[in-house]
Short mmCIF file of C-alpha atoms and ligand atoms in Angstrom, two decimals:
data_model
loop_
_atom_site.label_atom_id
_atom_site.label_comp_id
_atom_site.label_asym_id
_atom_site.label_seq_id
_atom_site.Cartn_x
_atom_site.Cartn_y
_atom_site.Cartn_z
CA MET A 856 0.00 0.00 0.00
CA LEU A 857 1.18 3.53 -0.81
CA ILE A 858 -0.11 6.45 1.20
CA THR A 859 0.43 9.97 -0.12
CA ILE A 860 0.47 12.52 2.68
CA ASP A 861 -1.57 15.66 2.10
CA SER A 862 0.84 18.55 1.77
CA GLN A 863 -1.65 20.77 3.65
CA ALA A 864 -1.71 18.40 6.66
CA THR A 865 -0.65 19.89 9.98
CA SER A 866 2.17 18.32 11.95
CA GLU A 867 -0.41 17.03 14.45
CA GLN A 868 -2.40 15.33 11.69
CA ARG A 869 0.78 13.77 10.34
CA ALA A 870 1.80 12.60 13.79
CA GLN A 871 -1.67 11.08 14.29
CA LEU A 872 -1.36 9.17 11.02
CA MET A 873 2.11 7.92 11.90
CA SER A 874 1.05 6.65 15.30
CA LEU A 875 -2.00 4.92 13.79
CA LEU A 876 0.23 3.22 11.21
CA ARG A 877 2.72 2.15 13.87
CA ARG A 878 -0.11 0.69 15.91
CA LEU A 879 -1.57 -1.11 12.88
CA THR A 880 1.78 -2.67 12.01
CA GLY A 881 2.36 -3.71 15.62
CA ASN A 882 5.45 -1.45 15.78
CA GLN A 883 7.29 -4.22 14.02
CA ARG A 884 7.94 -2.77 10.60
CA PRO A 885 9.47 0.49 9.43
CA VAL A 886 6.94 3.22 8.65
CA THR A 887 8.92 6.12 7.27
CA PRO A 888 7.76 8.78 4.85
CA VAL A 889 9.91 9.18 1.74
CA ARG A 890 9.99 12.30 -0.42
CA LEU A 891 9.11 11.46 -4.02
CA ASP A 892 8.47 14.13 -6.66
CA GLY A 893 7.83 16.73 -4.01
CA ARG A 894 5.31 14.60 -2.06
CA ASP A 895 5.77 12.59 1.11
CA VAL A 896 4.71 8.99 0.62
CA ILE A 897 4.62 6.03 2.98
CA ALA A 898 5.02 2.54 1.57
CA LEU A 899 3.98 -0.42 3.65
CA ASP A 900 2.63 -3.92 3.44
CA GLY A 901 -1.09 -3.48 3.99
CA SER A 902 -2.08 -7.00 2.97
CA SER A 903 -3.27 -7.84 6.49
CA PHE A 904 -5.51 -4.72 6.79
CA ASP A 905 -9.25 -5.42 6.69
CA GLU A 906 -11.88 -3.20 5.09
CA ALA A 907 -12.57 -1.28 8.31
CA THR A 908 -8.88 -0.51 8.75
CA ARG A 909 -8.60 0.76 5.18
CA THR A 910 -11.62 3.00 5.71
CA LEU A 911 -10.14 4.31 8.95
CA LEU A 912 -6.96 5.16 7.09
CA THR A 913 -8.71 6.98 4.25
CA GLN A 914 -10.54 9.05 6.88
CA GLN A 915 -7.28 10.39 8.31
CA LYS A 916 -6.86 14.11 7.62
CA ALA A 917 -3.22 13.60 6.64
CA VAL A 918 -4.06 11.04 3.95
CA GLU A 919 -4.42 12.49 0.49
CA ARG A 920 -4.50 9.22 -1.45
CA MET A 921 -4.15 5.51 -0.83
CA LEU A 922 -2.96 3.23 -3.57
CA PRO A 923 -3.23 -0.52 -3.05
CA ILE A 924 -0.02 -2.16 -4.33
CA LYS A 925 0.10 -5.92 -4.05
CA THR A 926 3.68 -6.56 -5.17
CA PRO A 927 6.31 -6.78 -2.40
CA TYR A 928 8.07 -3.74 -3.88
CA LYS A 929 5.95 -0.60 -3.60
CA LEU A 930 7.88 2.61 -4.35
CA VAL A 931 9.46 1.21 -7.51
CA ASN A 932 6.19 -0.32 -8.73
CA LYS A 933 5.02 1.11 -12.05
CA ALA A 934 1.71 2.12 -10.43
CA CYS A 935 3.62 4.61 -8.31
CA LYS A 936 4.62 6.55 -11.45
CA PRO A 937 2.95 5.16 -14.59
CA GLU A 938 4.62 7.70 -16.89
CA GLY A 939 8.06 6.30 -15.95
CA SER A 940 10.83 8.10 -14.12
CA THR A 941 13.87 9.82 -15.50
CA VAL A 942 17.17 10.14 -13.70
CA VAL A 943 19.12 13.35 -14.15
CA VAL A 944 22.86 12.84 -13.96
CA GLY A 945 25.75 15.25 -13.66
CA GLU A 946 24.09 18.31 -12.17
CA PHE A 947 26.46 18.90 -9.31
CA LEU A 948 30.07 18.08 -10.15
CA GLY A 949 30.67 20.37 -13.11
CA GLY A 950 30.18 17.95 -16.00
CA ASN A 951 27.43 17.88 -18.63
CA VAL A 952 23.87 17.13 -17.56
CA VAL A 953 22.46 13.89 -19.00
CA THR A 954 18.96 12.50 -18.54
CA ILE A 955 18.47 8.73 -18.46
CA GLY A 956 15.02 7.37 -19.10
CA SER A 957 13.65 9.80 -21.62
CA THR A 958 12.39 8.43 -24.89
CA SER A 959 15.01 10.23 -26.98
CA ALA A 960 18.35 8.76 -28.14
CA PRO A 961 19.71 5.95 -25.93
CA VAL A 962 22.27 7.06 -23.37
CA ILE A 963 25.66 5.49 -23.98
CA ILE A 964 27.95 4.95 -20.99
CA ALA A 965 31.39 3.79 -22.04
CA GLY A 966 34.91 3.44 -20.73
CA PRO A 967 37.36 0.93 -19.38
CA CYS A 968 36.43 -1.85 -16.98
CA ALA A 969 39.08 -0.49 -14.62
CA VAL A 970 40.92 2.80 -14.35
CA GLU A 971 44.49 1.63 -14.98
CA SER A 972 46.47 4.85 -15.41
CA ARG A 973 46.04 8.55 -16.19
CA GLU A 974 47.07 8.05 -19.80
CA GLN A 975 44.74 5.07 -20.31
CA LEU A 976 41.75 6.82 -18.74
CA LEU A 977 42.16 10.22 -20.39
CA SER A 978 42.76 8.77 -23.85
CA THR A 979 39.73 6.46 -23.47
CA ALA A 980 37.55 9.28 -22.14
CA LYS A 981 38.36 11.51 -25.11
CA ALA A 982 37.87 8.64 -27.55
CA VAL A 983 34.50 7.50 -26.16
CA LYS A 984 33.27 11.09 -26.15
CA ALA A 985 34.28 11.50 -29.78
CA ALA A 986 32.51 8.21 -30.55
CA GLY A 987 29.22 9.49 -29.09
CA ALA A 988 29.18 8.36 -25.45
CA SER A 989 27.70 10.81 -22.97
CA ILE A 990 28.85 9.24 -19.66
CA LEU A 991 32.27 7.78 -18.77
CA ARG A 992 32.59 4.53 -16.85
CA GLY A 993 35.68 3.24 -15.03
CA GLY A 994 36.18 1.07 -11.98
CA ALA A 995 38.40 2.45 -9.21
CA PHE A 996 37.43 -0.25 -6.70
CA LYS A 997 37.18 -3.57 -8.52
CA PRO A 998 35.36 -6.63 -7.20
CA ARG A 999 37.69 -9.34 -8.53
CA THR A 1000 37.06 -13.04 -8.24
CA SER A 1001 40.67 -13.73 -7.27
CA PRO A 1002 42.55 -11.77 -4.61
CA TYR A 1003 45.66 -11.99 -6.82
CA GLN A 1004 44.11 -10.02 -9.68
CA PHE A 1005 44.35 -6.23 -10.19
CA GLN A 1006 42.05 -4.67 -7.58
CA GLY A 1007 41.82 -1.13 -8.99
CA LEU A 1008 43.59 2.13 -8.11
CA GLY A 1009 41.17 3.05 -5.31
CA ILE A 1010 41.04 6.75 -4.37
CA GLU A 1011 43.67 7.59 -7.00
CA GLY A 1012 41.27 6.09 -9.58
CA LEU A 1013 38.49 8.38 -8.32
CA ARG A 1014 40.76 11.43 -8.73
CA LEU A 1015 41.56 10.40 -12.27
CA LEU A 1016 37.86 10.00 -13.06
CA ALA A 1017 37.22 13.53 -11.76
CA GLU A 1018 40.07 14.80 -13.95
CA ALA A 1019 38.61 13.00 -16.98
CA ARG A 1020 35.28 14.74 -16.30
CA THR A 1021 37.01 18.13 -16.18
CA VAL A 1022 38.81 17.42 -19.45
CA THR A 1023 35.85 15.99 -21.40
CA GLY A 1024 32.73 17.24 -19.60
CA LEU A 1025 31.47 13.65 -19.36
CA PRO A 1026 29.81 12.77 -16.05
CA VAL A 1027 31.35 9.65 -14.52
CA ILE A 1028 30.08 6.41 -13.03
CA THR A 1029 32.12 4.13 -10.81
CA GLU A 1030 31.50 1.21 -8.49
CA VAL A 1031 31.26 1.47 -4.72
CA MET A 1032 31.63 -1.76 -2.76
CA GLU A 1033 31.55 -0.65 0.87
CA PRO A 1034 28.95 1.31 2.81
CA ASP A 1035 31.72 3.33 4.48
CA LEU A 1036 33.01 4.50 1.11
CA VAL A 1037 29.68 5.73 -0.29
CA GLU A 1038 30.19 9.36 0.80
CA THR A 1039 33.75 9.43 -0.55
CA VAL A 1040 32.83 7.92 -3.90
CA ALA A 1041 29.88 10.35 -4.14
CA GLU A 1042 32.32 13.27 -3.83
CA TYR A 1043 33.88 12.23 -7.14
CA ALA A 1044 31.24 10.27 -9.05
CA ASP A 1045 28.07 11.46 -10.75
CA ILE A 1046 26.55 7.96 -10.48
CA LEU A 1047 27.26 5.29 -7.87
CA GLN A 1048 27.42 1.82 -9.36
CA ILE A 1049 26.35 -1.10 -7.19
CA GLY A 1050 27.76 -4.19 -8.82
CA SER A 1051 26.22 -7.55 -9.41
CA ARG A 1052 28.04 -9.17 -6.51
CA ASN A 1053 26.64 -6.57 -4.14
CA MET A 1054 23.04 -6.37 -5.33
CA GLN A 1055 21.84 -7.80 -2.04
CA ASN A 1056 24.41 -6.14 0.18
CA PHE A 1057 21.70 -4.47 2.25
CA PRO A 1058 23.95 -2.15 4.29
CA LEU A 1059 25.43 -0.91 0.98
CA LEU A 1060 21.96 -0.38 -0.53
CA LEU A 1061 20.92 1.61 2.54
CA ALA A 1062 24.09 3.70 2.49
CA ALA A 1063 23.56 4.47 -1.21
CA GLY A 1064 19.94 5.35 -0.46
CA ARG A 1065 20.97 7.69 2.33
CA ASN A 1066 23.95 9.28 0.61
CA SER A 1067 23.92 12.95 1.54
CA SER A 1068 24.35 14.25 -2.01
CA LYS A 1069 21.55 12.01 -3.37
CA ARG A 1070 23.81 10.75 -6.13
CA PRO A 1071 21.94 8.54 -8.60
CA VAL A 1072 22.59 4.82 -8.23
CA MET A 1073 22.93 2.28 -11.02
CA LEU A 1074 21.95 -1.09 -9.58
CA LYS A 1075 23.22 -4.07 -11.54
CA ARG A 1076 21.29 -7.31 -11.47
CA GLY A 1077 22.79 -9.94 -9.19
CA LEU A 1078 24.56 -12.91 -10.82
CA ALA A 1079 21.56 -15.13 -10.12
CA ALA A 1080 18.92 -12.69 -8.94
CA THR A 1081 15.25 -13.00 -9.77
CA ILE A 1082 13.52 -9.88 -11.01
CA ASP A 1083 11.59 -9.57 -7.74
CA GLU A 1084 14.81 -9.75 -5.70
CA TRP A 1085 16.33 -7.10 -7.95
CA LEU A 1086 13.32 -4.79 -7.63
CA LEU A 1087 13.31 -5.26 -3.86
CA ALA A 1088 16.99 -4.30 -3.79
CA ALA A 1089 16.06 -1.13 -5.72
CA GLU A 1090 13.22 -0.59 -3.24
CA TYR A 1091 15.78 -0.52 -0.39
CA ILE A 1092 17.56 2.42 -2.04
CA VAL A 1093 14.36 4.36 -2.76
CA ALA A 1094 12.85 3.62 0.66
CA ALA A 1095 16.06 4.93 2.23
CA GLY A 1096 15.40 8.27 0.55
CA ASN A 1097 17.04 8.20 -2.86
CA PRO A 1098 14.60 7.93 -5.78
CA HIS A 1099 17.32 8.25 -8.45
CA VAL A 1100 17.81 4.59 -9.37
CA ILE A 1101 18.69 3.07 -12.74
CA LEU A 1102 18.50 -0.70 -13.26
CA CYS A 1103 21.18 -2.46 -15.30
CA GLU A 1104 20.70 -5.93 -16.78
CA ARG A 1105 24.15 -7.53 -17.13
CA GLY A 1106 23.33 -11.17 -17.74
CA ILE A 1107 22.64 -14.00 -15.33
CA ARG A 1108 24.42 -17.27 -14.62
CA SER A 1109 23.36 -20.35 -16.54
CA PHE A 1110 24.79 -23.71 -17.57
CA ASP A 1111 26.38 -22.74 -20.89
CA VAL A 1112 29.93 -21.48 -20.67
CA GLN A 1113 30.17 -20.26 -24.26
CA THR A 1114 29.14 -16.82 -23.10
CA ARG A 1115 30.14 -15.34 -19.75
CA ASN A 1116 26.48 -14.95 -18.75
CA VAL A 1117 23.08 -15.21 -20.41
CA LEU A 1118 21.68 -11.83 -21.42
CA ASP A 1119 18.07 -11.78 -20.27
CA LEU A 1120 16.67 -9.27 -22.74
CA ALA A 1121 13.09 -10.26 -22.01
CA CYS A 1122 13.56 -8.60 -18.66
CA VAL A 1123 13.72 -5.19 -20.33
CA PRO A 1124 10.11 -4.99 -21.59
CA LEU A 1125 9.01 -6.91 -18.49
CA LEU A 1126 10.64 -4.37 -16.19
CA HIS A 1127 8.92 -1.60 -18.09
CA GLU A 1128 5.63 -3.25 -17.12
CA LEU A 1129 6.62 -3.75 -13.49
CA THR A 1130 8.57 -0.62 -12.60
CA HIS A 1131 8.90 3.04 -13.49
CA LEU A 1132 12.71 2.94 -13.13
CA PRO A 1133 14.82 3.36 -16.27
CA VAL A 1134 16.56 0.23 -17.52
CA ILE A 1135 19.91 -0.02 -19.25
CA VAL A 1136 21.81 -3.04 -20.53
CA ASP A 1137 25.45 -4.11 -20.20
CA PRO A 1138 26.24 -6.33 -23.18
CA SER A 1139 29.94 -6.48 -22.21
CA HIS A 1140 29.54 -8.41 -18.94
CA ALA A 1141 26.49 -10.23 -20.29
CA THR A 1142 28.40 -11.86 -23.14
CA GLY A 1143 32.07 -11.70 -22.17
CA ARG A 1144 32.95 -11.62 -25.88
CA ARG A 1145 33.59 -8.41 -27.78
CA GLU A 1146 32.21 -9.76 -31.08
CA LEU A 1147 28.81 -10.23 -29.43
CA VAL A 1148 28.68 -6.71 -28.02
CA PRO A 1149 27.46 -4.88 -31.20
CA PRO A 1150 24.54 -7.25 -32.00
CA MET A 1151 23.44 -7.44 -28.36
CA SER A 1152 23.65 -3.64 -28.09
CA ARG A 1153 21.25 -3.30 -31.01
CA ALA A 1154 18.98 -5.97 -29.56
CA ALA A 1155 18.93 -4.27 -26.15
CA ILE A 1156 17.78 -0.98 -27.66
CA ALA A 1157 15.20 -2.84 -29.77
CA ALA A 1158 13.94 -4.42 -26.53
CA GLY A 1159 13.38 -0.92 -25.13
CA ALA A 1160 16.49 -0.28 -23.00
CA GLU A 1161 17.04 3.40 -22.31
CA GLY A 1162 20.79 3.06 -22.58
CA LEU A 1163 23.87 0.85 -22.67
CA ILE A 1164 27.00 0.54 -20.57
CA LEU A 1165 29.96 -0.71 -22.60
CA GLU A 1166 33.56 -1.54 -21.81
CA VAL A 1167 36.01 0.24 -24.10
CA HIS A 1168 39.81 0.07 -23.95
CA PRO A 1169 42.52 1.67 -26.12
CA ASP A 1170 44.19 -1.73 -26.43
CA PRO A 1171 41.67 -4.38 -25.33
CA ASN A 1172 44.15 -7.25 -25.44
CA SER A 1173 46.37 -5.62 -22.86
CA ALA A 1174 43.56 -4.54 -20.50
CA LEU A 1175 44.20 -5.36 -16.82
CA CYS A 1176 40.59 -6.45 -16.48
CA ASP A 1177 37.92 -7.81 -18.86
CA GLY A 1178 39.92 -7.32 -22.07
CA ARG A 1179 38.12 -10.16 -23.88
CA GLN A 1180 34.84 -8.28 -23.72
CA SER A 1181 36.25 -4.79 -24.29
CA ILE A 1182 35.77 -3.04 -27.62
CA THR A 1183 37.70 -0.21 -29.24
CA ALA A 1184 36.41 3.34 -29.57
CA GLU A 1185 36.04 2.70 -33.32
CA GLN A 1186 33.69 -0.20 -32.61
CA LEU A 1187 31.83 2.00 -30.16
CA ARG A 1188 31.27 4.57 -32.89
CA SER A 1189 29.41 2.01 -35.04
CA ILE A 1190 27.38 0.84 -32.04
CA VAL A 1191 26.32 4.43 -31.35
CA ARG A 1192 25.28 4.91 -34.98
CA ASP A 1193 23.40 1.60 -35.19
CA THR A 1194 21.62 1.96 -31.86
CA ARG A 1195 20.50 5.49 -32.73
CA LEU A 1196 18.99 4.08 -35.91
CA VAL A 1197 17.27 1.29 -33.99
CA ALA A 1198 15.90 3.82 -31.50
CA GLN A 1199 14.64 5.97 -34.35
CA VAL A 1200 12.84 3.00 -35.90
CA MET A 1201 11.41 2.13 -32.49
CA SER A 1202 10.06 5.66 -32.09
CA GLY A 1203 8.24 5.27 -35.41
CA GLU A 1204 10.03 8.19 -37.10
CA GLU A 1205 11.87 6.08 -39.64
CA ILE A 1206 8.81 4.03 -40.49
CA LEU A 1207 6.64 7.12 -40.91
CA SER A 1208 9.10 8.85 -43.21
CA TYR A 1209 9.47 5.61 -45.19
CA VAL A 1210 5.70 5.18 -45.48
CA ALA A 1211 5.33 8.83 -46.44
C1 PEP B 720 31.73 -3.82 -13.92
O1 PEP B 720 30.81 -3.13 -14.41
O2 PEP B 720 32.94 -3.57 -14.10
C2 PEP B 720 31.37 -5.01 -13.11
C3 PEP B 720 32.20 -5.53 -12.23
O3 PEP B 720 30.17 -5.48 -13.44
P1 PEP B 720 29.25 -6.60 -12.73
O4 PEP B 720 29.01 -6.11 -11.35
O5 PEP B 720 28.02 -6.58 -13.59
O6 PEP B 720 29.99 -7.89 -12.80
MN1 MN B 721 34.32 -5.33 -16.16
#
């Protein structure tokens, strides 16, 4: 159930509503208003409320509207915002402002898997910008399967990302793995990335939700997460106070080892039914093979993804991380061209001009 609080309600009326809700939930579940689009809303599981209780709630002076939502996730449910939400990126750290989730051209996020050096990052940043990307990616803290692999440059990597933003104007996205580092990463990054391995790291989700600068969060799907688990992870971030969440499908584990993961493209139109959050796709981690990245990029946009995140390296074969799935800036340029065309066809423009 979603309760929208009347903005005209007095503090007494609000307090009355809160104490009624606490009583109804037996003081056992969190009942906290969250600010969404300028309104205070309370999400809670009202499945056990009978008719009389619902009527009592609607009679409360502080209640403007009650929306029954049966799914376990409430705030990210499509019913909460049927027109879909957009996430504005890059407003506060001096880079360009980019909107994710609009129906215009797909947003392309590109850059190396890991920030390896100043030279590698700056040359890649300039090249991906020239190829048509509007956001730069680069891992400073890397979640590596083996402790003996390159772990990222850490804070130095964050400084280099900030420098790359100053040089190119591209807002930057980078992964944060620890709750205690959320505030630090948010000082440098325009988007916080929560990686697949951390999708259900609840303290991290809460810290990203509470981050004081309200940096947008890109939440990658867990290696073997169901869509409901993923949406509930997103719900944690929104319920903690940060509505700026982007979902990223990056493939799920299956039995076939030919590709690194299995890209679940059906989840894109499905998510658009279930949630108002924007959805982007990561064909690099989903396939693990650079030759599959262009066709899967086109397919992702055809499936309705609002953007792509792609790994690009100046010399993919010498990359310290994920070289096999990294493409060159030249390959990125063709992906940008092709996906723009696909998006145009999807919007009907191409078809209409052809028919005309
Ligand atoms: C990444 O984007 O570099 C990454 C580690 O991705 P994932 O969490 O999807 O494996
Ligand atoms: Mn990677």
